CSV table of C-alpha atoms in Angstrom, one decimal:
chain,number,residue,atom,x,y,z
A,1,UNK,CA,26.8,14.2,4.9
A,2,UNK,CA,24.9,16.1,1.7
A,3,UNK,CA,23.1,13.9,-0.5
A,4,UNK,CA,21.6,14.4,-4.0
A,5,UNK,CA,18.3,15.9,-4.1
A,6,UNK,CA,17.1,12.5,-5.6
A,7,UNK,CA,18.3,10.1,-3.3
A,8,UNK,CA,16.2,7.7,-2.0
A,9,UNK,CA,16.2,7.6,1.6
A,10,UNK,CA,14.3,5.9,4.4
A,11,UNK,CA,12.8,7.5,7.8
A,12,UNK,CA,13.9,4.9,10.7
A,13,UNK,CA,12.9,6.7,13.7
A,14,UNK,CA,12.1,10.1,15.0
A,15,UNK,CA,12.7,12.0,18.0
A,16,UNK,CA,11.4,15.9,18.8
A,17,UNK,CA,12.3,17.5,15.3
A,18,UNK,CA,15.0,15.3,14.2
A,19,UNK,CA,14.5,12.1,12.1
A,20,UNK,CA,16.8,9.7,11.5
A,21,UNK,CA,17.2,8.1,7.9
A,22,UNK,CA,19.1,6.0,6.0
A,23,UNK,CA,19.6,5.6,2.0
A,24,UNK,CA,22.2,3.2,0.1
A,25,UNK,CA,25.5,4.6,1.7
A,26,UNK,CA,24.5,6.7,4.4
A,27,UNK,CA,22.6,6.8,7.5
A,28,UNK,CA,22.5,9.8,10.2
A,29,UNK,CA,20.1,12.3,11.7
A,30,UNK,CA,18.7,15.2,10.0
A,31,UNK,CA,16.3,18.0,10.9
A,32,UNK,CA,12.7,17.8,9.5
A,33,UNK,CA,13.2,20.9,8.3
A,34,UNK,CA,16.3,19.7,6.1
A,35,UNK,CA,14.8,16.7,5.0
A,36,UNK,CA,11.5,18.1,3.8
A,37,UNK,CA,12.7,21.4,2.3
A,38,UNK,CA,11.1,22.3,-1.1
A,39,UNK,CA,11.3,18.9,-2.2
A,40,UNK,CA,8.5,17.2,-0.6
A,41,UNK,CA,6.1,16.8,-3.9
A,42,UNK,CA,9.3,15.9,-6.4
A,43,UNK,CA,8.9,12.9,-7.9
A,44,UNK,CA,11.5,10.0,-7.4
A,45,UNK,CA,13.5,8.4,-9.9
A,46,UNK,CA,10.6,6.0,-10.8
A,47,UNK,CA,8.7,8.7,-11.0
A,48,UNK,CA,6.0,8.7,-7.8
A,49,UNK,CA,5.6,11.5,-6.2
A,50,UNK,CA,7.4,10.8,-2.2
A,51,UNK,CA,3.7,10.6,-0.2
A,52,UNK,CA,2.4,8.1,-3.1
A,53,UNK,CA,5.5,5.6,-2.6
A,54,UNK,CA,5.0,5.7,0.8
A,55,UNK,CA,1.1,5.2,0.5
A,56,UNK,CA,2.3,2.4,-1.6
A,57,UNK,CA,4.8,1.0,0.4
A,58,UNK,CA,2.6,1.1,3.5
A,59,UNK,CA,4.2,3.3,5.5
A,60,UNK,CA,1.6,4.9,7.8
A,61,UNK,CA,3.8,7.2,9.8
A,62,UNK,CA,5.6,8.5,7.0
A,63,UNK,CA,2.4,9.4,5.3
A,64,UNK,CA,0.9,11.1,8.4
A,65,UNK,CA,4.5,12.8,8.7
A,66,UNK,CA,4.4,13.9,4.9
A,67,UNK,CA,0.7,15.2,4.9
A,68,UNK,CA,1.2,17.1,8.2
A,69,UNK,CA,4.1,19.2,6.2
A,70,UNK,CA,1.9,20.0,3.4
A,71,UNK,CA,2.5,17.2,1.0
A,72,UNK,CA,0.0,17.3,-1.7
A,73,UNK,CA,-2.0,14.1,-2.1
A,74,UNK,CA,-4.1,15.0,-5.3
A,75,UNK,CA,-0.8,15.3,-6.9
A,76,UNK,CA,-0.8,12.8,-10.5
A,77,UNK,CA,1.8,11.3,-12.0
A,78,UNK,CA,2.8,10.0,-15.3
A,79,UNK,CA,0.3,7.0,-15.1
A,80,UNK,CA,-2.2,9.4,-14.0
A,81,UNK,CA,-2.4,8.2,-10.6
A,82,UNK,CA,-2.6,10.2,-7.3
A,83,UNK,CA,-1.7,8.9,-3.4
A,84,UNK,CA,-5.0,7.4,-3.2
A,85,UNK,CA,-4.6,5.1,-6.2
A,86,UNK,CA,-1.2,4.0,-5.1
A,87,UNK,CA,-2.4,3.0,-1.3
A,88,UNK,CA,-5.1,1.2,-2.8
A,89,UNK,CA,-2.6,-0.3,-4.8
A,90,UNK,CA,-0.5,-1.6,-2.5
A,91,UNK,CA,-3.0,-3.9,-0.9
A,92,UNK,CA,-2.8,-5.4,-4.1
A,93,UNK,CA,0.9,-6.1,-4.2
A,94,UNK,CA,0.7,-7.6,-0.6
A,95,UNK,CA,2.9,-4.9,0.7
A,96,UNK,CA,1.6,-3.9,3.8
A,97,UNK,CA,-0.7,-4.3,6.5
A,98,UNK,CA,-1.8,-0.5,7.3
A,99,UNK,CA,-3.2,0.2,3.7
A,100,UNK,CA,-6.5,0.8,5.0
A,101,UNK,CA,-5.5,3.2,7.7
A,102,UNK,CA,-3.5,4.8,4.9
A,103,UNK,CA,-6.5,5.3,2.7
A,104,UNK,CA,-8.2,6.9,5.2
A,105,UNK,CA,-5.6,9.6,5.8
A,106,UNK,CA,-5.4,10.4,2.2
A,107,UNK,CA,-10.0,10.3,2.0
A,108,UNK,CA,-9.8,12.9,4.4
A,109,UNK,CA,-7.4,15.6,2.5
A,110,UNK,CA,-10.4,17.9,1.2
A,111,UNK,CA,-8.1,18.3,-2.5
A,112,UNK,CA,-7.3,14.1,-3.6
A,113,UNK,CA,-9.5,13.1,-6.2
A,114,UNK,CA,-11.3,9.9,-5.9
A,115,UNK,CA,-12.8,9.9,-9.2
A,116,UNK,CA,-9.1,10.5,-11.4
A,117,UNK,CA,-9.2,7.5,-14.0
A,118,UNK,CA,-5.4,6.3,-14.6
A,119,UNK,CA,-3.6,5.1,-18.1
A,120,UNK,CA,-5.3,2.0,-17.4
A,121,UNK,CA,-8.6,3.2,-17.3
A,122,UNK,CA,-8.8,2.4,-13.2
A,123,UNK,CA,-10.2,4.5,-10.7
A,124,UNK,CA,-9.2,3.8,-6.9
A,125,UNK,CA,-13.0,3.1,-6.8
A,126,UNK,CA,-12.4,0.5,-9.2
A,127,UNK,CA,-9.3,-0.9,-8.1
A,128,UNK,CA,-10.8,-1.5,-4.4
A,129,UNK,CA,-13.9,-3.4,-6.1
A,130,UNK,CA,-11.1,-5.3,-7.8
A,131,UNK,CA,-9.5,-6.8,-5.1
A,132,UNK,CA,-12.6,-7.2,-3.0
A,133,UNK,CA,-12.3,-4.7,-0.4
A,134,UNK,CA,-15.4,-3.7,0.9
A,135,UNK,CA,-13.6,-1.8,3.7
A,136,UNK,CA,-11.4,0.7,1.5
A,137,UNK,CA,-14.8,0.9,-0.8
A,138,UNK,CA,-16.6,2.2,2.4
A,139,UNK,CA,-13.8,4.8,3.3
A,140,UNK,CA,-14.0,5.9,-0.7
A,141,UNK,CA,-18.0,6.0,-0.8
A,142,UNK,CA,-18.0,8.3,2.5
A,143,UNK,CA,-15.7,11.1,0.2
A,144,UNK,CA,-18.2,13.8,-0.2
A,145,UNK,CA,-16.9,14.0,-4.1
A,146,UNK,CA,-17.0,10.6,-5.0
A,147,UNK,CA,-18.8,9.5,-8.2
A,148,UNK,CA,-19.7,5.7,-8.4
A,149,UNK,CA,-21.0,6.0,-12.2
A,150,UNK,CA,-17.5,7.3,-13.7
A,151,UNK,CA,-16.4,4.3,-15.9
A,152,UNK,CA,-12.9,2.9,-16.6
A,153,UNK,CA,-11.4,1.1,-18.8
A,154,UNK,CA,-14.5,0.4,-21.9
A,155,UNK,CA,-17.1,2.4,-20.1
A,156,UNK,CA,-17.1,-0.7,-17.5
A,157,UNK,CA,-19.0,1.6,-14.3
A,158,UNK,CA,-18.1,0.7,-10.6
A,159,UNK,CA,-21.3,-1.4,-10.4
A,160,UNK,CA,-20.6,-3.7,-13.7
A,161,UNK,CA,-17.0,-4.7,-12.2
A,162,UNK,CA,-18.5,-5.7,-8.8
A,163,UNK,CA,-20.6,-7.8,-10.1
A,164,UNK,CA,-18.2,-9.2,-13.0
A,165,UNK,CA,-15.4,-9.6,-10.7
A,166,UNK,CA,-16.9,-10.2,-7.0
A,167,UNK,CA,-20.7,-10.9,-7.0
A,168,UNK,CA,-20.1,-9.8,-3.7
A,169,UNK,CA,-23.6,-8.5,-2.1
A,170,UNK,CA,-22.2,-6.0,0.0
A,171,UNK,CA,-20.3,-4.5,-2.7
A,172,UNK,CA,-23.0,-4.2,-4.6
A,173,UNK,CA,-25.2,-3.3,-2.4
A,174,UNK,CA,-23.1,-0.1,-0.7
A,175,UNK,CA,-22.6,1.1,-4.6
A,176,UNK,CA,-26.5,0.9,-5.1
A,177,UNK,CA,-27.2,2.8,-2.0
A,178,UNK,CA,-24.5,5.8,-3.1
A,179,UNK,CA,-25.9,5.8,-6.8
């Protein structure tokens, strides 16, 4: 079957070079090649770029799969986030279990931006000191580009919102060691 170039579908299995996925009405195997195409950095009907919902979403093989065929992480959307925010986001929404594995992937493409500030101010710098996790700050501090004195949202820097939100020694700590 043909579908629509915008319609959602999801990656079940793969085997050699064919995949198998399913959206809304149809399900079948399809040739990477097919699947990918010249569509691979088009923006869904939410508006996230594919490798960002499935950073979101937590899906760690479709991420690997998507960056190996030249997906481009540092891509931003209309909030003014890129992959790396929306992984890091994820965690927040309780969606998954491989976010930090995901963030890692995304750390190491030499072009994703660590220090991109969103529509809401938030850098994925911020956003990890948010929710507390020292382990996705870690994998963020070790980026060779990172900045830990860009500020967010009313010139609130990295260090100001670990201690406001966390108090959280480590956290403070690895941010005074990178500054």
């Amino acid at each position: 079957a043909s579908l629509p170039d915008n319609t959602k579908v999801r990656i079940l299995r793969k085997q050699g070079d064919w995949i198998e996925i399913e959206s809304d009405d149809v399900r079948g195997w399809t040739n990477r090649t097919n699947l990918m195409s010249s569509h691979i950095d088009a923006l869904d009907a939410d508006g996230l770029h594919i490798l960002a919902r499935a950073a979101f979403l937590g899906y760690n093989e479709t991420v690997k799969f998507l960056l190996s065929r030249g997906a481009k992480a540092e891509l931003v959307d209309a909030l003014g986030r890129n992959a790396l925010h929306w992984a890091i986001r994820g965690g927040f929404a309780g969606l998954r279990v491989n976010e930090l594995s995901i963030v890692q992937k995304l750390a190491a493409v030499p072009d994703v931006t660590v220090n991109l500030v969103d529509i809401e101010g938030m850098t994925p710098l911020l956003t990890a000191i948010t929710l507390g996790r020292s382990d996705m700050l870690n994998v963020l501090l070790g980026m060779k580009n990172v900045d830990v004195n860009v500020p967010g949202k009313n010139g609130e820097t990295p260090l100001m919102r670990a201690i406001a939100y966390h108090g959280q020694p480590e956290i403070v700590a690895d941010l005074l060691k990178v500054s």
